[in-house]
Tab-separated table of C-alpha atoms and ligand atoms in Angstrom:
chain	number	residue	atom	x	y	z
N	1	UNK	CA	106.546	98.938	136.526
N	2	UNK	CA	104.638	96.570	134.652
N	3	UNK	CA	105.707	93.786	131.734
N	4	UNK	CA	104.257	94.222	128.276
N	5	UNK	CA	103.531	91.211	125.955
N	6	UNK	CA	101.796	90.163	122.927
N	7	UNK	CA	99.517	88.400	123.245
N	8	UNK	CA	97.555	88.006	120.007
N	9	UNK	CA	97.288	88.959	116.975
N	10	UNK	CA	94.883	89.263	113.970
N	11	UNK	CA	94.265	89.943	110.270
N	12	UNK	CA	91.790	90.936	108.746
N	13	UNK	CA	92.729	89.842	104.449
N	14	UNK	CA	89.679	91.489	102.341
N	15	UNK	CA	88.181	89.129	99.596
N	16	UNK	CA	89.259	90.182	96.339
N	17	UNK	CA	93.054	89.234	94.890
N	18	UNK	CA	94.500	91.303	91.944
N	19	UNK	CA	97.334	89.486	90.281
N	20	UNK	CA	100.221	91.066	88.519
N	21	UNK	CA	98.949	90.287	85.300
N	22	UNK	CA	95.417	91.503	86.176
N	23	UNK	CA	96.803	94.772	87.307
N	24	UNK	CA	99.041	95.212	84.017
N	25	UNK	CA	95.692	94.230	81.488
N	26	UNK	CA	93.938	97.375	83.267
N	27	UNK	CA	96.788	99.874	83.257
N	28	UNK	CA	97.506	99.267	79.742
N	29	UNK	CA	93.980	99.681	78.998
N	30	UNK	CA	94.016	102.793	81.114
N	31	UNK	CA	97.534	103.947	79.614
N	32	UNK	CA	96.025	103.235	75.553
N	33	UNK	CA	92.976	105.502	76.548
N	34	UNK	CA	95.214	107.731	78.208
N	35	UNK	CA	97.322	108.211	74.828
N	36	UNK	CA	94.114	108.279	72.301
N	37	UNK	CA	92.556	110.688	74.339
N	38	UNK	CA	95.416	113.150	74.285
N	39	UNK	CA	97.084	111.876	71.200
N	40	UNK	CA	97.343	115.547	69.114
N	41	UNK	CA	98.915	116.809	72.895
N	42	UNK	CA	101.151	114.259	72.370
N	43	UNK	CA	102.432	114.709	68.554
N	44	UNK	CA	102.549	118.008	69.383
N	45	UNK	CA	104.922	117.100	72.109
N	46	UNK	CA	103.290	118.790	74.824
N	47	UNK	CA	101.972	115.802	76.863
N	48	UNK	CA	104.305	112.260	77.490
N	49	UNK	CA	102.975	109.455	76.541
N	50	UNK	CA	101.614	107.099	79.187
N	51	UNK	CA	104.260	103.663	78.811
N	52	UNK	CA	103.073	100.059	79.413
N	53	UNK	CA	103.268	98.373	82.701
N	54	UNK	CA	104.864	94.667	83.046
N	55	UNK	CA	104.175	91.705	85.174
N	56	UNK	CA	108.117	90.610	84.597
N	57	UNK	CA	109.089	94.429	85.907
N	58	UNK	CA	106.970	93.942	88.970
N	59	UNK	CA	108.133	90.840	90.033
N	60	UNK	CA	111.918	91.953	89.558
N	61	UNK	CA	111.948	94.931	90.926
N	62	UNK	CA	109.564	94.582	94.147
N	63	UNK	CA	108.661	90.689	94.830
N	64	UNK	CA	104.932	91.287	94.695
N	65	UNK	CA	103.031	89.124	92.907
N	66	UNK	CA	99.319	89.654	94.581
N	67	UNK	CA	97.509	91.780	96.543
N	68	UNK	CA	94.308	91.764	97.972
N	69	UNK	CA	92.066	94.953	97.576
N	70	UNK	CA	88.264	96.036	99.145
N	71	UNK	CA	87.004	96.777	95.557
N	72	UNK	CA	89.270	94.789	92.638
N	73	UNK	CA	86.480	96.471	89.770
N	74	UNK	CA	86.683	100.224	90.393
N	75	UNK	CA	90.659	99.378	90.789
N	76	UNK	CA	90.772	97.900	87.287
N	77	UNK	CA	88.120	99.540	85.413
N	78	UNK	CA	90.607	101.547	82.774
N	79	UNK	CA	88.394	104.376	82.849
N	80	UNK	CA	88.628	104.854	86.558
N	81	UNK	CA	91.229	103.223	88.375
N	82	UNK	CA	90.689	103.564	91.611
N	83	UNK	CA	87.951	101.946	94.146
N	84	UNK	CA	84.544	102.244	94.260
N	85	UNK	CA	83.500	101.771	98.160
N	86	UNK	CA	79.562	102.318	99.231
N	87	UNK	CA	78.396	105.348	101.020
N	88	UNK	CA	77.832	104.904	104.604
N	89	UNK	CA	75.267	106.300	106.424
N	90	UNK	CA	76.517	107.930	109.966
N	91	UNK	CA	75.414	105.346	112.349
N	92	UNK	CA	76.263	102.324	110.406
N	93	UNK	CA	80.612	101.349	111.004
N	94	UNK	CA	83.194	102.954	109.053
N	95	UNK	CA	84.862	100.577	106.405
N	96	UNK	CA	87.931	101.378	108.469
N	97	UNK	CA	86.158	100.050	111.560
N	98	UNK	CA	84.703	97.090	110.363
N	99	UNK	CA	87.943	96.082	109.060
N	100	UNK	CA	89.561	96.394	112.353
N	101	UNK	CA	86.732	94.926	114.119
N	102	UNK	CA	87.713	91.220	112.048
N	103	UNK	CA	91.341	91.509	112.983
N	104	UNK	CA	90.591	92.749	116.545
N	105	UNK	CA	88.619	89.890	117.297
N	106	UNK	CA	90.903	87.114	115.492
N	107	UNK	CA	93.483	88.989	117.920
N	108	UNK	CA	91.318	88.986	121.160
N	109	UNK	CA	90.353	84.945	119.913
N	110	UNK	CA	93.453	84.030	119.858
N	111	UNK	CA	94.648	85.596	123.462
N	112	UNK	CA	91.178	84.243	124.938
N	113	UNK	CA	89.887	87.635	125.767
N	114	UNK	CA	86.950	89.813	125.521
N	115	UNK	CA	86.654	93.086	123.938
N	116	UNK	CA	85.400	94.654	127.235
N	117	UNK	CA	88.226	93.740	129.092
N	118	UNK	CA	90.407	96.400	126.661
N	119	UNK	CA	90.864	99.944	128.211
N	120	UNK	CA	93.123	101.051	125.266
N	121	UNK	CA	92.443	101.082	121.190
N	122	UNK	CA	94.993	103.011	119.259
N	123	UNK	CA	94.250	102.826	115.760
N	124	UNK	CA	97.318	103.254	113.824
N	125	UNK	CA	97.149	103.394	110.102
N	126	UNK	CA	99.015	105.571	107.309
N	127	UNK	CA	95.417	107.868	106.107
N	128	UNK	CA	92.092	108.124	108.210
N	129	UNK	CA	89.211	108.169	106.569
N	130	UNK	CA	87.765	110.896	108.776
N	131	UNK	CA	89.378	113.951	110.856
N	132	UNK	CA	86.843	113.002	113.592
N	133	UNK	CA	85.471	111.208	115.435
N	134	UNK	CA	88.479	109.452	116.089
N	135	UNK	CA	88.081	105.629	113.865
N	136	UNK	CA	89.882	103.934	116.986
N	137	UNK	CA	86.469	105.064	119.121
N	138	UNK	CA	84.199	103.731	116.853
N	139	UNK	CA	86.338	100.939	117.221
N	140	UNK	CA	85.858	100.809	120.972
N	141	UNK	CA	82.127	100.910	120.790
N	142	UNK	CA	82.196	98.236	118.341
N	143	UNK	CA	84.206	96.227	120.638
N	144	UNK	CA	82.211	97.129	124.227
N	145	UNK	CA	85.656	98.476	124.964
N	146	UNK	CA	85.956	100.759	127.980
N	147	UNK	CA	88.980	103.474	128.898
N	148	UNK	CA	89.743	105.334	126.472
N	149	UNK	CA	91.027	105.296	121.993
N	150	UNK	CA	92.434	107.549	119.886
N	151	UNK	CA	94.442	107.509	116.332
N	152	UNK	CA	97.696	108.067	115.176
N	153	UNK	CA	99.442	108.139	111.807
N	154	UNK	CA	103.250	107.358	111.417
N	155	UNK	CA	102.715	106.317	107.808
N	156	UNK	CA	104.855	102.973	107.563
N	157	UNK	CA	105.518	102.810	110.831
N	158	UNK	CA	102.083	103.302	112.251
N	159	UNK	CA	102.084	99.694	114.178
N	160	UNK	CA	105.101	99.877	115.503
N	161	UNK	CA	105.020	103.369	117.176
N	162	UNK	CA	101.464	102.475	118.427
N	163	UNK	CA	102.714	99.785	119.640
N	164	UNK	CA	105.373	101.567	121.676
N	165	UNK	CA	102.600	103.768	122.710
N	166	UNK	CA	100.584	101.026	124.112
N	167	UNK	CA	103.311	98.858	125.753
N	168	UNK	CA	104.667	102.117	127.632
N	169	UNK	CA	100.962	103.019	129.309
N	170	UNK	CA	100.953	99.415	129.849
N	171	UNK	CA	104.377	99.605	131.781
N	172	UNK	CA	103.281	102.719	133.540
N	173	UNK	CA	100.163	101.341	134.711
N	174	UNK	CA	97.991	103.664	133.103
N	175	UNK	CA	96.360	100.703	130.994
N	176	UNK	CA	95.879	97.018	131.760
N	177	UNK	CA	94.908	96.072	128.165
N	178	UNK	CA	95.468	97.517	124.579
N	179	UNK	CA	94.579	97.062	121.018
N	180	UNK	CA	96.391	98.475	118.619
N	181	UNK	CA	94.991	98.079	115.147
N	182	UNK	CA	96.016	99.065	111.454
N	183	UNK	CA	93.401	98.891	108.953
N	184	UNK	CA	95.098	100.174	105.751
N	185	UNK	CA	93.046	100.793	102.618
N	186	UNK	CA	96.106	101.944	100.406
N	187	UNK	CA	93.911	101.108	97.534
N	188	UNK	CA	92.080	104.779	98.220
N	189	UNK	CA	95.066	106.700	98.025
N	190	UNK	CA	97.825	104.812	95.908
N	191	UNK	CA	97.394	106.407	92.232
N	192	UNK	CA	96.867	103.476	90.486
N	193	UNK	CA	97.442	105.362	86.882
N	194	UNK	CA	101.199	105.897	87.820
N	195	UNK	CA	103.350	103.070	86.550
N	196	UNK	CA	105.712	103.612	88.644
N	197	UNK	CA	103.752	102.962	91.485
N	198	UNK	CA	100.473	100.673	90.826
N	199	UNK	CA	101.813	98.068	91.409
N	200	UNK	CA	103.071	98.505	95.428
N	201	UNK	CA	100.031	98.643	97.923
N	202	UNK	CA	97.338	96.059	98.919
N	203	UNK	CA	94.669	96.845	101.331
N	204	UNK	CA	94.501	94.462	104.833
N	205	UNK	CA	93.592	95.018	108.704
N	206	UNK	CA	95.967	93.551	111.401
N	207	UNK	CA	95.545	93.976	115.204
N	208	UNK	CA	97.672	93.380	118.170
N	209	UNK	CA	96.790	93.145	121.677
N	210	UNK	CA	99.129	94.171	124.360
N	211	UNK	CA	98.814	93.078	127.969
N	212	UNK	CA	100.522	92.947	131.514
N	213	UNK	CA	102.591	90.071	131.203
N	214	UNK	CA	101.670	89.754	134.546
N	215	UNK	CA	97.857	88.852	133.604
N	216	UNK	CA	98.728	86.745	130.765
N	217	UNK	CA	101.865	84.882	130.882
N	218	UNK	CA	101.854	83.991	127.803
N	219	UNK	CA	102.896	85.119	124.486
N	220	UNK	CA	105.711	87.037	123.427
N	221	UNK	CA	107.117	90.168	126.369
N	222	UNK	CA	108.160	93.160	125.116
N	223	UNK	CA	111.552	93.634	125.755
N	224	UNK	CA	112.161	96.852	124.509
N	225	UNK	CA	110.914	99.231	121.271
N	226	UNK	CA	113.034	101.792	119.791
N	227	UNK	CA	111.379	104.545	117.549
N	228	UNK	CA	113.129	107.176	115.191
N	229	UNK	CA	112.053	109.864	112.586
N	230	UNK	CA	113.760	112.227	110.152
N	231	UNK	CA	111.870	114.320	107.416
N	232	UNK	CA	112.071	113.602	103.983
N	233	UNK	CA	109.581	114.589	101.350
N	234	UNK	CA	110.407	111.510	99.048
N	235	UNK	CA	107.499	109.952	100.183
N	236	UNK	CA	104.627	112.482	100.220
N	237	UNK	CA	100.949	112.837	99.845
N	238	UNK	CA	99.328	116.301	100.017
N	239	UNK	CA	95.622	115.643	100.220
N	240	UNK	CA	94.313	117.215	103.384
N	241	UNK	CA	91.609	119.513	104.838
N	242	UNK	CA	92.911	122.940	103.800
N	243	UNK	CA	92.983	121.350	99.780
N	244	UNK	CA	89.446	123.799	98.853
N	245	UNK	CA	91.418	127.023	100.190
N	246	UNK	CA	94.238	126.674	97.589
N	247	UNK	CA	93.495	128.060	94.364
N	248	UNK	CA	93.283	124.814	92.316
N	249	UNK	CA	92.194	123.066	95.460
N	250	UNK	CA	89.444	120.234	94.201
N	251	UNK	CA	91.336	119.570	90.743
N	252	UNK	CA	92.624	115.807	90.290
N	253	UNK	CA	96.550	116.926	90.732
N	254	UNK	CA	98.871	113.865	91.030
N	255	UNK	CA	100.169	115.057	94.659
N	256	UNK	CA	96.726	114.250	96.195
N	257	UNK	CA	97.503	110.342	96.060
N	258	UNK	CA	100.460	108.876	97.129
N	259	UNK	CA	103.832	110.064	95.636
N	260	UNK	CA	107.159	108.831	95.765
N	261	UNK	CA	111.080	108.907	94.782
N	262	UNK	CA	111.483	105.057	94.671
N	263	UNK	CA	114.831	104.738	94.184
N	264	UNK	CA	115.906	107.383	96.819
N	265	UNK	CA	113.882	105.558	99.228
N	266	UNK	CA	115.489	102.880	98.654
N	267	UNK	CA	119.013	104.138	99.175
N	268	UNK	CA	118.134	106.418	102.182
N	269	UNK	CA	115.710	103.937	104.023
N	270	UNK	CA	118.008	100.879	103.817
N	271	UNK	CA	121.167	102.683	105.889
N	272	UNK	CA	118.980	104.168	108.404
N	273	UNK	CA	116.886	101.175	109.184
N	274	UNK	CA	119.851	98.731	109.306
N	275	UNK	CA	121.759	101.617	112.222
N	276	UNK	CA	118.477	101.564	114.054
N	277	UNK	CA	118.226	98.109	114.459
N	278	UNK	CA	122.065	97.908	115.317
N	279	UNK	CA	121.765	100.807	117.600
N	280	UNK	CA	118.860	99.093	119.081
N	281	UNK	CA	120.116	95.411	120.467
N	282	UNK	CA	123.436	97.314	120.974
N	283	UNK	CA	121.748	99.478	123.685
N	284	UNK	CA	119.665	96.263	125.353
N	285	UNK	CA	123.041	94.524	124.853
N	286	UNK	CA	121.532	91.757	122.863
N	287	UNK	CA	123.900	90.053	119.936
N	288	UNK	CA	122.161	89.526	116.521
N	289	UNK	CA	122.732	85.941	116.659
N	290	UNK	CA	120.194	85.627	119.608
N	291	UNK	CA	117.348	86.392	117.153
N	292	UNK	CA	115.110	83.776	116.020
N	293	UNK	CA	113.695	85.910	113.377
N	294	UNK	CA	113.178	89.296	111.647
N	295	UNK	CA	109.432	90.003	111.269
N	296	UNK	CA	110.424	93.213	108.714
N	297	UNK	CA	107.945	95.970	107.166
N	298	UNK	CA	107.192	94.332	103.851
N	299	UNK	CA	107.795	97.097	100.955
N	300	UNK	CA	110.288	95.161	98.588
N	301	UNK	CA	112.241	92.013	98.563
N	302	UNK	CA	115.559	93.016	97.607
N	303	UNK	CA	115.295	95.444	100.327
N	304	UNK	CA	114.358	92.870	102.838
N	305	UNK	CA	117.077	90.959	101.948
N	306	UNK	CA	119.787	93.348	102.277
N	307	UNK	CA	118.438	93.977	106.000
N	308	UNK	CA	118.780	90.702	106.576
N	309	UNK	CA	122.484	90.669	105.640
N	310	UNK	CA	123.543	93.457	107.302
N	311	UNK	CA	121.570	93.212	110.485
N	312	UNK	CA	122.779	89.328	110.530
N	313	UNK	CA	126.278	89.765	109.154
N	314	UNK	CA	125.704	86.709	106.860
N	315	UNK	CA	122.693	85.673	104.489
N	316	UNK	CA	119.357	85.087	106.431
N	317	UNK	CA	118.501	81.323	106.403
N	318	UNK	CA	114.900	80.415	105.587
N	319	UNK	CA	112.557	81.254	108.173
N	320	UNK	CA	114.971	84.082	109.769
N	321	UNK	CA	113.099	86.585	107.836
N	322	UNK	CA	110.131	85.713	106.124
N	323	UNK	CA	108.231	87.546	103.527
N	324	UNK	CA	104.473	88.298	102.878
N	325	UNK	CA	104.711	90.369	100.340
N	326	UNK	CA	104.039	88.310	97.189
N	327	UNK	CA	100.974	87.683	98.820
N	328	UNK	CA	99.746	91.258	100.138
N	329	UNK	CA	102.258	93.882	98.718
N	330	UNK	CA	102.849	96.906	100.417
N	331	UNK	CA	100.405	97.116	103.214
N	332	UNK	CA	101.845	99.899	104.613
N	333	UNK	CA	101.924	99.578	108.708
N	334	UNK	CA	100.089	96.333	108.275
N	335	UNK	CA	103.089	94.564	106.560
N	336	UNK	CA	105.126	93.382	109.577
N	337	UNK	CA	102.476	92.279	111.618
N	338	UNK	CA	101.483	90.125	108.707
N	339	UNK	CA	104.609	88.646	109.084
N	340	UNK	CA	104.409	87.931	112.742
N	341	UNK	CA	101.106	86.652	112.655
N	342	UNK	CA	102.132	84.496	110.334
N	343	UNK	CA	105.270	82.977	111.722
N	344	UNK	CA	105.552	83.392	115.534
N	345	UNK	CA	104.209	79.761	116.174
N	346	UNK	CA	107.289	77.952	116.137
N	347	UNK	CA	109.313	80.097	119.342
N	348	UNK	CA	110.435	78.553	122.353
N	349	UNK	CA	110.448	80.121	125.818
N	350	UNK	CA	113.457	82.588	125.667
N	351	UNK	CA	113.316	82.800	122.379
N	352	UNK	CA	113.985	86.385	120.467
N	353	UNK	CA	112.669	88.020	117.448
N	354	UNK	CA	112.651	91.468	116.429
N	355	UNK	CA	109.730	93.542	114.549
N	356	UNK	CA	110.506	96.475	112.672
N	357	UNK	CA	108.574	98.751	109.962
N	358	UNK	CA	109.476	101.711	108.088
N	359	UNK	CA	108.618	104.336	105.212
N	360	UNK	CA	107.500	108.041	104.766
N	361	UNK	CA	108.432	110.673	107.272
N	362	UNK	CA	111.108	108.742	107.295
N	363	UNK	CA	110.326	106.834	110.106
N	364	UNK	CA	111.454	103.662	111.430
N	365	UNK	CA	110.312	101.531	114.357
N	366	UNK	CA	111.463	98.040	116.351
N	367	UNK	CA	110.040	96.028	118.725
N	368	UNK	CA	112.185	93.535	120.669
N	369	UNK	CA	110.179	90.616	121.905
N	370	UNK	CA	110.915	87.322	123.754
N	371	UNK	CA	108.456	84.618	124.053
N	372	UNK	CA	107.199	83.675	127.579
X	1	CO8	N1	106.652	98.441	84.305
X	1	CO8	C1	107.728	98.492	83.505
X	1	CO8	N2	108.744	99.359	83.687
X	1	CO8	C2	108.671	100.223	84.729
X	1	CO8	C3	107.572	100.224	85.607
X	1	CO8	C4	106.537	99.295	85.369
X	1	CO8	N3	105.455	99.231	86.156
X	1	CO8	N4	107.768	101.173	86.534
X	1	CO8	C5	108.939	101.754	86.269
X	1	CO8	N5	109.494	101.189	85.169
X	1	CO8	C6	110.772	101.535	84.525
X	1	CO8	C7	111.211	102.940	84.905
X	1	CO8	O1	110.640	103.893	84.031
X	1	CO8	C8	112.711	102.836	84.741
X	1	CO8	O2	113.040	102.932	83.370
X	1	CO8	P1	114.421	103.662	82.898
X	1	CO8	O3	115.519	102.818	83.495
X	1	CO8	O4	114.323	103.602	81.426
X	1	CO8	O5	114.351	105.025	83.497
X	1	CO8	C9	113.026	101.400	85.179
X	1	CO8	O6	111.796	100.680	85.042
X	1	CO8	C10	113.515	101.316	86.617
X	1	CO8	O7	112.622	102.097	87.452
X	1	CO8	P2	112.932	102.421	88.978
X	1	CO8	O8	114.321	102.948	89.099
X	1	CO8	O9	111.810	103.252	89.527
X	1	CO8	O10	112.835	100.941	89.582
X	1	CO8	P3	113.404	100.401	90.929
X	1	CO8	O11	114.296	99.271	90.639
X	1	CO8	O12	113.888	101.475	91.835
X	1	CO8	O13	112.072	99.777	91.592
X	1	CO8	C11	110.528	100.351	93.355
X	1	CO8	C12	110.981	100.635	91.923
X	1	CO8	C13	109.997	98.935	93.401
X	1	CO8	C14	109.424	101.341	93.711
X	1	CO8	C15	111.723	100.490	94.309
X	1	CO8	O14	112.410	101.697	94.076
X	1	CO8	C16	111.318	100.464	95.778
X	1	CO8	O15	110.729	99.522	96.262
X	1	CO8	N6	111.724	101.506	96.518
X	1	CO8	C17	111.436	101.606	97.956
X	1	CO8	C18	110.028	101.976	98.100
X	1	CO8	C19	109.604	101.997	99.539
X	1	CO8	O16	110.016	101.236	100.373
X	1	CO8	N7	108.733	102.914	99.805
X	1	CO8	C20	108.126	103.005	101.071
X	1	CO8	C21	106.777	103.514	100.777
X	1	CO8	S1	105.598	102.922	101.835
X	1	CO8	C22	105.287	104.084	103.085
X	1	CO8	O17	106.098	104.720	103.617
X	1	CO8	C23	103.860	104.251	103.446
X	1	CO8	C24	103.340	105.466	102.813
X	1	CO8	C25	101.899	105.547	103.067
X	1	CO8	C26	101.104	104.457	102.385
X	1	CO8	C27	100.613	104.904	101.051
X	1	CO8	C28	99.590	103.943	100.518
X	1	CO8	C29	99.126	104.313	99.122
C-alpha cells in the first residue's frame, strides 16, 4: 500500500462579482415586473405576490456578501434572471472544461508537475453539463493526460468523495497520479427569481492533485477520509433526461432549478456533520485539539460556526476555521477547497487539519490530512 497526499491545489475564480446590493436591485426589478404582470391574478387572490429581497437579510442570515458568476448580465437582467453562456460548437472545450483546465493547471503549477504525468481525472461537480462524453475526459485531452477519467456527482460533497476515490486507487496502486476537479456553475441551475434562494450560489473551479507520497514528499498525506450519505429530498432538483416524457415535461416548473427547505437543512445537516466528524478522528484515534484547522464546506456562517464549537468543544480561534464565503457564496463542492487553497500555507510538518463538505443527498465527507 501506497501514501496519498496533496499536493496542489487550484482555483479557477471567473471574472465577474455580483454584490449583495447588485443582486437585490435586479430581483426587485424582477419581483415589480413579476407583480404588474400578474397584478389582476393577484387582487383576485389567486397568485402571491413576489416580496422584496434585502442586502441586510442576506448578510444576517448566510454571511455572503459576493459572489463571482460566468455571466453577471443574463443573471441580473430582471426580465431573465439567469445566465446567458455562448453556444459551443462540438470540438471547441466545454465551459465546464475550460474552467477546470485554469484550476488544474494552477494545481499541477503549484506541485511542479505536468499534465501528462496524471493517469486519473475525476471530475466531481454537483450538475454536468452533458450526460456524455464524460467532462472529466475532455478534461484529460485538454491536459495530455493519460490512464483513464470519469465524473461523479455527490452534490455538496462532490470533492470530497472524489477525493476519497482518488486517494484509495492511489493507495491500491491502481493510479500514480490524480486530479480531481470541481467546476461548479451553480449560476445555471440556482433559480435566481426565488428569494429565498438567490442569494446562495457563486460559480468557481477548484482542482486538487493527489499523489504517492512516496513520489512527492511533500504537501499534505492523507491520513484518512470518511464518507456518509442518507436521503433526504430537502434539497432537490428534478431536471433530468426523462423531463420531455412527462406530460408537462419542457414547461419552466420551479423543481427544474435548484430547490430547497433551508431551515430543515439547517437543523438536519448540522447534527449529522458534527457526529461524522466526531466519529471520524474517534476511529483514527486523533483528539480534536490536534487540528490546526477546519477547512469546512462553505454554505452559511452561522452554520460554520456552530461546527466549529461542537467539533472543538470551545469557540474556534481565528484561523481554526476560516471562511470564504463572503467572497464566493455557496460554491457547492468547490467551497472547502477554496478554503484550503487559501489557508494551508502556514502548517508545519506534523501538522493536522481536517476538510469536510456537505449538502443534498444528504451527504457528508472528511478528509484527514497531515502535512509532510
Ligand atoms: N430577503 C428578505 N427576507 C427574506 C429573504 C430575502 N432574500 N429570503 C427569505 N426571507 C424571509 C423569509 O420569508 C422568512 O420570513 P418569515 O419569518 O416572515 O416567514 C424569513 O426571512 C426567514 O427565512 P428563513 O427561515 O428561510 O431564513 P433562514 O434564517 O433559515 O436562512 C438560509 C435561510 C440562509 C437558506 C438558511 O436556512 C441556510 O443556510 N440553510 C442551510 C442551507 C444549506 O446549507 N444548504 C445546502 C445546499 S447546497 C448543496 O447541497 C448543493 C446542492 C447542489 C448545488 C446547487 C447549485 C444551484
Amino acid at each position: 500500500m501506497f501514501t496519498a497526499a496533496i499536493t496542489g491545489t487550484g482555483v479557477f475564480t471567473p471574472p465577474e462579482v455580483i454584490t449583495n446590493d447588485d443582486l437585490v436591485a435586479a430581483f426587485n426589478a424582477h419581483a415589480d415586473l413579476y407583480n404588474a404582470e400578474n397584478a389582476a391574478a393577484i387582487a383576485a387572490g389567486e397568485v402571491a405576490p413576489k416580496e422584496h429581497s434585502s442586502s441586510e437579510f442576506i448578510l444576517k442570515a448566510s454571511g455572503i456578501e459576493r459572489r463571482f458568476v460566468m455571466d453577471r448580465a443574463g443573471v441580473l437582467d430582471p426580465a431573465r434572471m439567469y445566465p446567458r453562456l455562448r453556444q459551443r460548437s462540438d470540438d471547441e472545450p466545454g465551459i465546464m472544461a475550460e474552467m477546470a483546465l485554469d484550476a488544474c493547471r494552477k494545481a499541477l503549477a503549484q506541485a511542479g508537475r505536468a499534465g501528462a504525468e496524471v493517469d486519473l481525472v475525476i471530475c466531481a461537480a454537483s450538475n454536468m453539463e452533458r450526460a456524455y462524453p464524460a467532462v472529466a475526459i475532455e478534461i484529460q485531452r485538454l491536459l495530455g493526460a493519460g490512464g483513464f477519467a470519469f465524473d461523479m456527482n455527490v452534490a455538496c460533497s462532490s470533492a470530497t468523495f472524489g477525493i476519497q476515490a482518488a486517494a484509495d486507487m492511489i493507495r491500491a496502486g491502481s493510479v500514480r497520479r490524480a486530479l480531481v476537479v470541481n467546476p461548479e456553475i451553480t449560476s445555471g441551475h440556482l433559480e435566481w427569481r426565488d428569494r429565498d434562494c438567490h442569494f446562495i450560489f457563486g460559480d468557481v473551479a477548484t482542482a486538487t492533485l493527489i499523489e504517492r507520497a512516496e513520489d512527492a514528499a511533500r504537501g499534505f498525506a492523507i491520513r484518512s477520509t470518511r464518507c456518509a450519505t442518507e436521503f433526504s429530498n430537502n434539497i432537490r432538483n428534478n431536471n433530468g433526461f426523462l423531463r420531455r416524457t412527462r406530460p408537462d415535461g419542457m414547461a419552466d416548473r420551479r423543481d427544474m432549478q435548484f430547490m430547497q427547505e433551508g431551515r430543515k437543512v439547517f437543523k438536519e445537516v448540522l447534527p449529522l456533520v458534527v457526529a461524522h466528524i466526531g466519529a471520524h478522528l474517534e476511529a483514527d484515534g486523533i483528539a480534536p485539539e490536534r487540528l490546526k484547522r477546519l477547512w469546512l464546506h462553505q454554505a452559511n456562517k452561522t452554520m460554520n460556526d456552530f461546527i466549529g464549537r461542537k467539533v472543538l468543544g470551545r469557540d474556534p480561534a481565528p484561523g481554526e476555521q476560516p471562511n470564504i464565503l463572503q467572497d464566493y457564496a455557496n460554491t457547492s463542492s468547490a467551497g472547502s477547497i477554496i478554503a484550503f487553497d487559501a489557508f494551508k500555507d502556514d502548517f508545519a510538518a506534523g501538522e493536522m487539519g481536517l476538510i469536510c463538505s456537505f449538502g443534498a443527498g444528504y451527504s457528508v465527507g472528511s478528509v484527514l490530512v497531515e502535512k509532510l
